[in-house]
mmCIF file of C-alpha atoms in Angstrom:
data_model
loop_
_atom_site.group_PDB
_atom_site.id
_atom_site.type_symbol
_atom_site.label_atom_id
_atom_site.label_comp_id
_atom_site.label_asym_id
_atom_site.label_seq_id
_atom_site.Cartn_x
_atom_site.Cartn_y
_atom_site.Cartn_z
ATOM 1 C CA UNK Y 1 -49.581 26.708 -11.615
ATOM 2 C CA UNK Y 2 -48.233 23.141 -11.171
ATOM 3 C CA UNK Y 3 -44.667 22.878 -9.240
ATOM 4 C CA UNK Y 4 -42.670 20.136 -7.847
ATOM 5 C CA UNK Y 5 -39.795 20.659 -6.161
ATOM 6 C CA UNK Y 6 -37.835 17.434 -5.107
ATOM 7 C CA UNK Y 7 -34.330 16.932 -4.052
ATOM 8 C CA UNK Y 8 -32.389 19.367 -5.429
ATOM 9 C CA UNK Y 9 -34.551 19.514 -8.802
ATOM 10 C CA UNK Y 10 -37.010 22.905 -9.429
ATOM 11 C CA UNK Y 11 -39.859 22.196 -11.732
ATOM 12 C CA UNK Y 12 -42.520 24.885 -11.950
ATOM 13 C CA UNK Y 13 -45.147 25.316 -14.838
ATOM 14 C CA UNK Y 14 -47.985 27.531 -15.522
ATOM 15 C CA UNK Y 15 -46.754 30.730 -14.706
ATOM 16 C CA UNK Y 16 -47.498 33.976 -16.543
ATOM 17 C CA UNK Y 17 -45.452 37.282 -16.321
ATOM 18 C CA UNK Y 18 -47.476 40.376 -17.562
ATOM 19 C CA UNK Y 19 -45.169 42.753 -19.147
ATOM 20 C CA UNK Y 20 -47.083 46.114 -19.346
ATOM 21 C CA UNK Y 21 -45.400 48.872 -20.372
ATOM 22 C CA UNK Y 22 -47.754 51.215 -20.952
ATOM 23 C CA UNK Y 23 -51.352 52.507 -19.788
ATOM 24 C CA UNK Y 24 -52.614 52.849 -16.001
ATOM 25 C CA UNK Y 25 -51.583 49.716 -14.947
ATOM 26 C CA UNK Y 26 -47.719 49.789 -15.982
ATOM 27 C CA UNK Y 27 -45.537 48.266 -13.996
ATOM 28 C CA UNK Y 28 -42.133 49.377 -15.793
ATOM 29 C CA UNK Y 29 -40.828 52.838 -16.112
ATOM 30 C CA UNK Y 30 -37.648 54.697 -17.717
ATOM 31 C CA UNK Y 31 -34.797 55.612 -15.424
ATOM 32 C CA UNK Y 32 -32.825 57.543 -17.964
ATOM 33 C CA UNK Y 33 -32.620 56.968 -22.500
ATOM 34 C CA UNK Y 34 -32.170 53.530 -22.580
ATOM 35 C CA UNK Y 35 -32.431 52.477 -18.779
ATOM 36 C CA UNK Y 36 -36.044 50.809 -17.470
ATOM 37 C CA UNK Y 37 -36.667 50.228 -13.885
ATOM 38 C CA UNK Y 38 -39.390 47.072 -14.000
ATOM 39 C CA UNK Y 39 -41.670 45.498 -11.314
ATOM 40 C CA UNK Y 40 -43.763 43.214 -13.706
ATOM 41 C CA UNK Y 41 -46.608 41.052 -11.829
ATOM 42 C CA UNK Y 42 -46.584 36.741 -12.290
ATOM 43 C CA UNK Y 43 -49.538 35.099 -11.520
ATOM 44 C CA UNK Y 44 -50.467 31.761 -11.406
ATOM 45 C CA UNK Y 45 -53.116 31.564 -14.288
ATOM 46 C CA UNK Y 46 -53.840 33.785 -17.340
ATOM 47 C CA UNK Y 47 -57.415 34.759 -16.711
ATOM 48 C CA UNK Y 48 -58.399 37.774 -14.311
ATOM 49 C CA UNK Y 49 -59.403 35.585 -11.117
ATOM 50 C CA UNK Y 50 -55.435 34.149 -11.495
ATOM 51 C CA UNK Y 51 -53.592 34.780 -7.704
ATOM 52 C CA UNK Y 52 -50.425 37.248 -7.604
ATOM 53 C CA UNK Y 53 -47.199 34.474 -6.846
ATOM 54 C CA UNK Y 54 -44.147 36.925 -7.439
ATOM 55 C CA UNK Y 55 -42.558 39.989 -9.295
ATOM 56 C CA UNK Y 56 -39.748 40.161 -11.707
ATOM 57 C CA UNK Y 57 -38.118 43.325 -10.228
ATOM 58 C CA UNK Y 58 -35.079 44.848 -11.199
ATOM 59 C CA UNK Y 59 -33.928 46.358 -14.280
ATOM 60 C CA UNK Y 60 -33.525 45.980 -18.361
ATOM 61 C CA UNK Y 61 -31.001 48.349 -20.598
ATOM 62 C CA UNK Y 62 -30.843 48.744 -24.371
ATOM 63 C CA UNK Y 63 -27.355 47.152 -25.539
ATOM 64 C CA UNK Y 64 -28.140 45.793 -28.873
ATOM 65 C CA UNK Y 65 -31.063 43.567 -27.293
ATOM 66 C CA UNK Y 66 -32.639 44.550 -24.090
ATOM 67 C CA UNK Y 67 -30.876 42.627 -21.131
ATOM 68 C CA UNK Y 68 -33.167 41.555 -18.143
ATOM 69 C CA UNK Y 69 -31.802 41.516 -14.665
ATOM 70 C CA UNK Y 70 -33.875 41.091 -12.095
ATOM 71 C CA UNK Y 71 -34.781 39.097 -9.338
ATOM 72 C CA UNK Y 72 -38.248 37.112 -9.384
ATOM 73 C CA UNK Y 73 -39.684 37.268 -5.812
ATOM 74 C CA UNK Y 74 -42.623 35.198 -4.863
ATOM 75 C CA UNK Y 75 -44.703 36.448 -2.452
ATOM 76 C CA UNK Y 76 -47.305 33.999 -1.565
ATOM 77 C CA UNK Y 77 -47.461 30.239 -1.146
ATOM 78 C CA UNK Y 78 -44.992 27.742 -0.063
ATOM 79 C CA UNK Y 79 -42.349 29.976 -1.694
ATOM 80 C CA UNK Y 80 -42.780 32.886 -0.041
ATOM 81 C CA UNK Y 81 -40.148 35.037 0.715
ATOM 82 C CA UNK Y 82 -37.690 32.821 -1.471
ATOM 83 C CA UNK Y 83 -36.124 34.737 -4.793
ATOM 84 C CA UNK Y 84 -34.245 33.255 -8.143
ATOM 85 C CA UNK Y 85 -31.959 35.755 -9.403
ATOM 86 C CA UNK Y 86 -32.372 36.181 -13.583
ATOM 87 C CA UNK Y 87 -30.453 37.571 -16.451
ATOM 88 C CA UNK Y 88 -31.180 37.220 -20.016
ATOM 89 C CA UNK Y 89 -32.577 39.310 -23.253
ATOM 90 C CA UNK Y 90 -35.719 40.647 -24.018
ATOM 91 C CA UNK Y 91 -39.213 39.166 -22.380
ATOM 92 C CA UNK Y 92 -40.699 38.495 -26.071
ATOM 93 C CA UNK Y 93 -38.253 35.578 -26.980
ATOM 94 C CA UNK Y 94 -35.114 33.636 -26.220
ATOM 95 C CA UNK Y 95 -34.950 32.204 -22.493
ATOM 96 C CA UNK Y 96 -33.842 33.215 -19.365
ATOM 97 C CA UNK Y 97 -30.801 32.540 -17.134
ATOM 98 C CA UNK Y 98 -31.389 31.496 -13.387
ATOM 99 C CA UNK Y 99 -27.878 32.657 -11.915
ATOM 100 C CA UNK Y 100 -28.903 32.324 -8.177
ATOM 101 C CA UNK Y 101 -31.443 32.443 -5.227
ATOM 102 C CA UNK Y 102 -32.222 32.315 -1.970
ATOM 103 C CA UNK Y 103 -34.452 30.950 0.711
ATOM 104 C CA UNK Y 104 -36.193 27.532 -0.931
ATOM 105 C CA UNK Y 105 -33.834 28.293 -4.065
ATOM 106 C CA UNK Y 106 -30.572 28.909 -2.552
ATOM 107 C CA UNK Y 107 -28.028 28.706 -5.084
ATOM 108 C CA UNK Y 108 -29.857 27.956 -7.641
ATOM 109 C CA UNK Y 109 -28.989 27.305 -11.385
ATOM 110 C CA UNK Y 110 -31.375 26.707 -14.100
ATOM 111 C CA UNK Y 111 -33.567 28.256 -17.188
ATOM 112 C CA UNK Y 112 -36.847 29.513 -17.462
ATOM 113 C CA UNK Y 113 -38.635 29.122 -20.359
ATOM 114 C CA UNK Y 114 -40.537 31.634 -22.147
ATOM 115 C CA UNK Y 115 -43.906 31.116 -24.461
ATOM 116 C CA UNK Y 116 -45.775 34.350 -25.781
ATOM 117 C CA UNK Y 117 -50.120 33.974 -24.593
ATOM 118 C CA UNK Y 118 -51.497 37.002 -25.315
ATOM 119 C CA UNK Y 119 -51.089 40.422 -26.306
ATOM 120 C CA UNK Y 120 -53.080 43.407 -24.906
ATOM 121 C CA UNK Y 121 -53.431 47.218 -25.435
ATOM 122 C CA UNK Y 122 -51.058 47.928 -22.616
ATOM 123 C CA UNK Y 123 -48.426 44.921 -23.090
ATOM 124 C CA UNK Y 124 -48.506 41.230 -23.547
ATOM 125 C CA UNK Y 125 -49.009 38.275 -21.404
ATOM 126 C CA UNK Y 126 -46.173 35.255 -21.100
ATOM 127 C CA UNK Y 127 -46.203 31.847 -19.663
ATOM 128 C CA UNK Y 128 -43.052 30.963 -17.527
ATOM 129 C CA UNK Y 129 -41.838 27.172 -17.209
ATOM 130 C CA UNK Y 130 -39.245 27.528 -14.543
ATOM 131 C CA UNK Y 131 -36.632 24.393 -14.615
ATOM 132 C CA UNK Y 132 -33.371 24.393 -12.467
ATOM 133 C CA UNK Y 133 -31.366 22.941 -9.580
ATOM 134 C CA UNK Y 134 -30.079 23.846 -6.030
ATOM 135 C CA UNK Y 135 -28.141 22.346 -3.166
ATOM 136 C CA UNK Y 136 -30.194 20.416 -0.878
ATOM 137 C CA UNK Y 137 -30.022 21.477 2.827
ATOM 138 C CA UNK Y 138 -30.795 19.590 5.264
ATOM 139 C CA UNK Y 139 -33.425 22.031 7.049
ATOM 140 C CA UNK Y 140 -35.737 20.330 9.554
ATOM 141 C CA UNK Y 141 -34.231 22.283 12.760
ATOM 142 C CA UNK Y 142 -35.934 24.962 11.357
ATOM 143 C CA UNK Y 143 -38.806 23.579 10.854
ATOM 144 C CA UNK Y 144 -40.488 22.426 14.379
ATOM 145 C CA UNK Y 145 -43.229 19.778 13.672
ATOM 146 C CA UNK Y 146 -46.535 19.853 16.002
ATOM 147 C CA UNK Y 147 -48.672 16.967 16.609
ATOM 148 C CA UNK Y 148 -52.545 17.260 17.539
ATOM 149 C CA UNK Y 149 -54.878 15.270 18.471
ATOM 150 C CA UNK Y 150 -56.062 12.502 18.030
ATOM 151 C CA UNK Y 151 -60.235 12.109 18.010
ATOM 152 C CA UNK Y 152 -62.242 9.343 17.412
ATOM 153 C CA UNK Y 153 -61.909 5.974 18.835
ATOM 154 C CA UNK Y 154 -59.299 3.401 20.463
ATOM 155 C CA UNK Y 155 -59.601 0.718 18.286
ATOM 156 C CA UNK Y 156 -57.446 -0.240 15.128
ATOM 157 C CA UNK Y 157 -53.304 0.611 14.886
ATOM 158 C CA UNK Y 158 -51.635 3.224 15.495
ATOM 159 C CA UNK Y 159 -50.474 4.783 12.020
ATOM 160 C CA UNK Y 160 -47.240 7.796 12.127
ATOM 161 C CA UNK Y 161 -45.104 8.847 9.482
ATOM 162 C CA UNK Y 162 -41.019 8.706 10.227
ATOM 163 C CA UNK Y 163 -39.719 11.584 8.174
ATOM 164 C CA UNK Y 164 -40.770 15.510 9.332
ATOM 165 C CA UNK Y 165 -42.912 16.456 7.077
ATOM 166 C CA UNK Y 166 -42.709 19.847 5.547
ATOM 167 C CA UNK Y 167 -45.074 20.063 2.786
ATOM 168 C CA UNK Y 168 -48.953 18.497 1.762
ATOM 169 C CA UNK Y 169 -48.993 17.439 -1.391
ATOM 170 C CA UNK Y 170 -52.487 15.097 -1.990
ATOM 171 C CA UNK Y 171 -54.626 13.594 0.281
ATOM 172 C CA UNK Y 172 -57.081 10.617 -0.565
ATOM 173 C CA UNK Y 173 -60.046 9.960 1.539
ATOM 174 C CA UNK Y 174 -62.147 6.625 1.195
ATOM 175 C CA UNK Y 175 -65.343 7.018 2.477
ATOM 176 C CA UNK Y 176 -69.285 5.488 2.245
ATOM 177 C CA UNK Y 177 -71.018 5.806 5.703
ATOM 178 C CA UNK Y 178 -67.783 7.040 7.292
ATOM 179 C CA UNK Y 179 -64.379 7.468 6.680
ATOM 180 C CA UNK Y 180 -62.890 4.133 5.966
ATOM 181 C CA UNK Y 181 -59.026 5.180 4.912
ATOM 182 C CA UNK Y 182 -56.473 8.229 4.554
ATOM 183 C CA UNK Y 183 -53.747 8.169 1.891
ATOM 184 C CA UNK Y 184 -51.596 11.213 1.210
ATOM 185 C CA UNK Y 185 -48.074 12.692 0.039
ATOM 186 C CA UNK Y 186 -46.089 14.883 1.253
ATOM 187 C CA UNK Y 187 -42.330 16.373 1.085
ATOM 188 C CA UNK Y 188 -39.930 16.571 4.284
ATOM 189 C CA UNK Y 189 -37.672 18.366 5.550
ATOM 190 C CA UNK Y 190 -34.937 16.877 3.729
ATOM 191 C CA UNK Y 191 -36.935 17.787 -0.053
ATOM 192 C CA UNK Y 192 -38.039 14.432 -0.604
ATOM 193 C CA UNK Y 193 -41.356 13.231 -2.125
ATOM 194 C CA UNK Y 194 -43.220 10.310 0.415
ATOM 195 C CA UNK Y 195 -46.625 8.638 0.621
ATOM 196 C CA UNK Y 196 -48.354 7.161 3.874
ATOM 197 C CA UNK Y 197 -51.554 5.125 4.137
ATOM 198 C CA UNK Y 198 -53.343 3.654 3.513
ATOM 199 C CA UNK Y 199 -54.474 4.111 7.533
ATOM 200 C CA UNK Y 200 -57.764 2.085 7.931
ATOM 201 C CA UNK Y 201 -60.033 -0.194 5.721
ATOM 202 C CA UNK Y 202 -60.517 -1.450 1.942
ATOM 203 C CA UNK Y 203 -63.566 0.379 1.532
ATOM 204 C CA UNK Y 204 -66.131 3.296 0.404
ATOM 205 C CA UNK Y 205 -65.138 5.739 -2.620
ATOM 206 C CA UNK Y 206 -62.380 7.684 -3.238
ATOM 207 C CA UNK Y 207 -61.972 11.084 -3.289
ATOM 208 C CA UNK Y 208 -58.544 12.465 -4.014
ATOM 209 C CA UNK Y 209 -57.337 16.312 -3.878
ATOM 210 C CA UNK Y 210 -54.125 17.909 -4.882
ATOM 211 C CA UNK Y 211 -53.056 20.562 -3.302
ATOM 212 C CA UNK Y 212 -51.276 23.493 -5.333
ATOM 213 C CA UNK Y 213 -47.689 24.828 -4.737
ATOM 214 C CA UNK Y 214 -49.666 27.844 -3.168
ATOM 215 C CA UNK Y 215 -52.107 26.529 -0.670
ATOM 216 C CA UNK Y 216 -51.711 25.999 2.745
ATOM 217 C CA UNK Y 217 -54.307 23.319 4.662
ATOM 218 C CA UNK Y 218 -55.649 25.877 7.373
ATOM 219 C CA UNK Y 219 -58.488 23.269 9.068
ATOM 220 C CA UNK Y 220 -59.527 20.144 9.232
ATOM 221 C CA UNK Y 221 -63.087 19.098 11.095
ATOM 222 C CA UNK Y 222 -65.344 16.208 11.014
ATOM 223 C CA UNK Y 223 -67.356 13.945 12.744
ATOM 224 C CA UNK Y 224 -66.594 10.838 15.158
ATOM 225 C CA UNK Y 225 -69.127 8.200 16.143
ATOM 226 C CA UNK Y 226 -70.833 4.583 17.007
ATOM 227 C CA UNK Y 227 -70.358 2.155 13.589
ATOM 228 C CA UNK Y 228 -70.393 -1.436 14.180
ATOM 229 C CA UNK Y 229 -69.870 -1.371 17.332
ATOM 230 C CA UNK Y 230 -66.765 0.912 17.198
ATOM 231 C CA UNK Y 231 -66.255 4.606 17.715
ATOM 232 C CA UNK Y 232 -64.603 5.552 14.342
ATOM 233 C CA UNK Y 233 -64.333 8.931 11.955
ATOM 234 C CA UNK Y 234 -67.610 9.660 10.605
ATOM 235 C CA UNK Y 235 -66.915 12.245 8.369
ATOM 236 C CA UNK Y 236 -63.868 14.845 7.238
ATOM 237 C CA UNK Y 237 -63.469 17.948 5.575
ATOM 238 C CA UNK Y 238 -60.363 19.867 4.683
ATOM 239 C CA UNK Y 239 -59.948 23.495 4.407
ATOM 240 C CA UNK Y 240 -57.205 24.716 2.032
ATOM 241 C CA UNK Y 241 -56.098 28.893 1.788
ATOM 242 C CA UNK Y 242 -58.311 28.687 -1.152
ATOM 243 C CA UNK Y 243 -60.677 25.825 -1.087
ATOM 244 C CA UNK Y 244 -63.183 23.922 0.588
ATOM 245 C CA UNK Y 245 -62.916 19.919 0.440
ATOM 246 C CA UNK Y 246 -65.373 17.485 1.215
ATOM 247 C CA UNK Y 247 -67.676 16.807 3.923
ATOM 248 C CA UNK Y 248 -67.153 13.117 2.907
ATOM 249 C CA UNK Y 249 -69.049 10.165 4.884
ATOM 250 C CA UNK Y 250 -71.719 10.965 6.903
ATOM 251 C CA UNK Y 251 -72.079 13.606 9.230
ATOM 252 C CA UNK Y 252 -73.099 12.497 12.419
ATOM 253 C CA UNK Y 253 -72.271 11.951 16.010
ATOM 254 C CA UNK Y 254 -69.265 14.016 17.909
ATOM 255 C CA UNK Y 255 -68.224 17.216 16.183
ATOM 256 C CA UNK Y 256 -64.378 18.175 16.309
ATOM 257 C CA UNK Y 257 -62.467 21.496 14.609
ATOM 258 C CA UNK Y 258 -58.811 21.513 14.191
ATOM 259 C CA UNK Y 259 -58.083 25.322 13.162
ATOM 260 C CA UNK Y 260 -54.612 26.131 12.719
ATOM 261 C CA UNK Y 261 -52.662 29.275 13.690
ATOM 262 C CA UNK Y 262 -51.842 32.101 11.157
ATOM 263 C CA UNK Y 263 -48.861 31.211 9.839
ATOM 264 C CA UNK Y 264 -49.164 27.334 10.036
ATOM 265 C CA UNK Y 265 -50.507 24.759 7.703
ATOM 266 C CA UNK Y 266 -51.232 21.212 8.196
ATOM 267 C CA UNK Y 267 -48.648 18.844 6.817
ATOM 268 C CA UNK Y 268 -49.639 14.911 7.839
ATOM 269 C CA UNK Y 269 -51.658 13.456 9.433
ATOM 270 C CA UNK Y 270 -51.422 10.088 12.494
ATOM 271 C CA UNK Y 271 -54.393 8.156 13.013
ATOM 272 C CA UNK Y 272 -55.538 4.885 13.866
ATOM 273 C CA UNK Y 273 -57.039 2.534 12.089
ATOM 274 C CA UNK Y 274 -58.863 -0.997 11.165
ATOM 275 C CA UNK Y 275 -61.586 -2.235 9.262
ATOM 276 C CA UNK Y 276 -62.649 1.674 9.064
ATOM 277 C CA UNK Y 277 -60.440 5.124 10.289
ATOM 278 C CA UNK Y 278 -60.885 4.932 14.041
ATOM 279 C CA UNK Y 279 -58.833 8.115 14.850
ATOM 280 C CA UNK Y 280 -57.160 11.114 13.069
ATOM 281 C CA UNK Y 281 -54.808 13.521 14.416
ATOM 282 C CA UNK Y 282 -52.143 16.693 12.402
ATOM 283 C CA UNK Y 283 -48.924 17.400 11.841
ATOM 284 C CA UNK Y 284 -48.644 21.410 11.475
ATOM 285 C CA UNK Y 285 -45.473 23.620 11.358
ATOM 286 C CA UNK Y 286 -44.504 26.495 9.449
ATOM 287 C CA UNK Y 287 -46.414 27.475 6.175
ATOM 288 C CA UNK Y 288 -44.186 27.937 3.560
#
C-alpha cells in the first residue's frame, strides 16, 4: 500500500478489498431477501502474507443494482481508528462515493476507485485507489512531541526541526566507517510534507528507507565512538513495526538503545553534526 496524505488531499493506492460471499471464510451474510449485512477484509497487498488495514462494514440491498453503504474502518497503522463513510453500487464495477469520515478523514469527500485482481472459489479480490479531500485541522495540541537524547559527542552544530512533527516518512543515512549524515521527511501536525538534513558530513554511501503508511519506527540503537579525534555516531539501526533497517557504519565503541513505549513511534530526529554525525537524539509522540 502506498499513501500520502498532505494538506487536505487523501491519496492512497494499493489496497485490496476481498469480497467473499461464500465458503468458510465469508465475511457477508443475508439479513432478510434482498438485504446483506457485510464485513469484507482490505489488506494492504494481494498475496497471503498481505497485513489486515480496515473493513468495509455495513450493508448492501438489491434495488435494481446492489447499493453499498458502509463505512471502511482501518484498524492498523497511522490510520487507525479513523473511518471514510461510502455509498455506491455493486463491488464488481463502477466507483465508489466517499460521503464522510472521521478521525484523520474528518469530513471527507472523494472517490475510490475500483479495479477487479482476481477471482476465487469463494469471491473475488479488488484493488482500491482511494482519492479525496478533507478540512485541515490544525491538531498539534493533541499531539505532545517528546525529545530524547542525545548520544554521541559535543562537537559539530546543533541540528532541530521547527514544525511538530507527526509522521516519518523516509530516512537517509550516509555512512562508510560511521555515520557521516541523516536526511529524512516527515509530516506535522499541521498535514504538511517537510525534509531536514542533511545533519553532518558529505560522505560514505547512502542508504535510504521509506517507511509505509502502516509502520510505526519502534527503536533506534547504534554505536558512538573515537574517529579522528572526535566522539561521533558509529553506527545506526532502525526498527520499524515490521522491519529491521540497517546496522550501517561500523559497529564499535559505546552501545546505546532508544526503545519506545507501546503506543509511540519515532517521528524526527535532532542531532549534531560536522564533518561526520557527532550526536543523534528522537522525536516520539503518539503512533498513529
Amino acid at each position: 500500500m502506498a499513501a500520502t496524505y498532505q494538506g487536505n488531499e487523501i491519496n492512497i493506492q494499493g489496497l485490496y478489498l476481498h469480497h467473499t460471499p461464500l465458503g468458510p471464510n465469508a465475511n457477508q451474510s443475508s439479513v432478510i431477501s434482498k438485504l446483506v449485512a457485510n464485513n469484507w477484509t482490505v489488506y494492504d497487498g494481494p498475496g497471503p502474507n498481505a497485513k489486515l488495514v480496515a473493513r468495509a462494514q455495513g450493508l448492501h440491498i438489491d434495488a435494481g443494482n446492489w447499493h453499498n453503504s458502509f463505512s471502511l474502518v482501518f484498524e492498523n497503522g497511522r490510520y487507525s481508528g479513523s473511518t471514510l463513510q461510502v455509498m455506491g453500487i455493486v463491488v464488481e464495477r463502477g466507483d465508489w462515493a466517499i460521503v464522510g469520515g472521521t478521525g484523520e478523514f474528518a469530513m471527507a469527500t472523494g472517490v475510490i476507485y475500483k479495479r477487479f485482481h482476481v477471482q476465487n472459489s469463494d469471491g473475488n479480490i479488488m484493488e482500491l485507489t482511494i482519492k479525496g479531500f478533507c478540512p485541515l485541522f490544525n491538531n498539534s495540541s493533541q499531539y505532545p512531541v517528546t525529545k530524547i537524547g542525545t548520544w554521541g559527542g559535543n562537537g559539530g552544530s546543533a541540528q532541530d526541526i521547527t514544525e511538530l512533527p507527526k509522521r516519518l516518512e523516509s530516512v537517509t543515512i550516509m555512512s562508510g566507517d560511521v555515520i557521516d549524515s541523516i536526511k529524512f521527511s516527515y509530516i506535522d501536525q499541521a498535514g504538511k510534507k517537510r525534509t531536514a538534513g542533511p545533519w553532518g558530513g558529505s560522505g560514505g554511501h547512502p542508504h535510504t528507507i521509506d517507511i509505509g503508511p502502516s509502520e510505526i519506527v519502534k527503536e533506534m540503537s547504534g554505536t558512538f565512538g573515537t574517529y579522528h579525534g572526535a566522539t561521533v555516531i558509529t553506527s545506526l539501526k532502525l526498527v520499524t513495526s515490521s522491519r529491521t533497517f540497517g546496522p550501517w557504519g561500523v559497529e564499535k565503541g559505546t552501545p546505546f538503545r532508544v526503545p519506545v513505549q507501546s503506543g509511540s513511534g519515532i517521528v524526527g530526529f535532532f542531532a549534531r553534526g560536522g564533518k561526520f554525525l557527532d550526536a543523534i537524539g528522537v522525536h516520539v509522540t503518539k503512533a498513529e
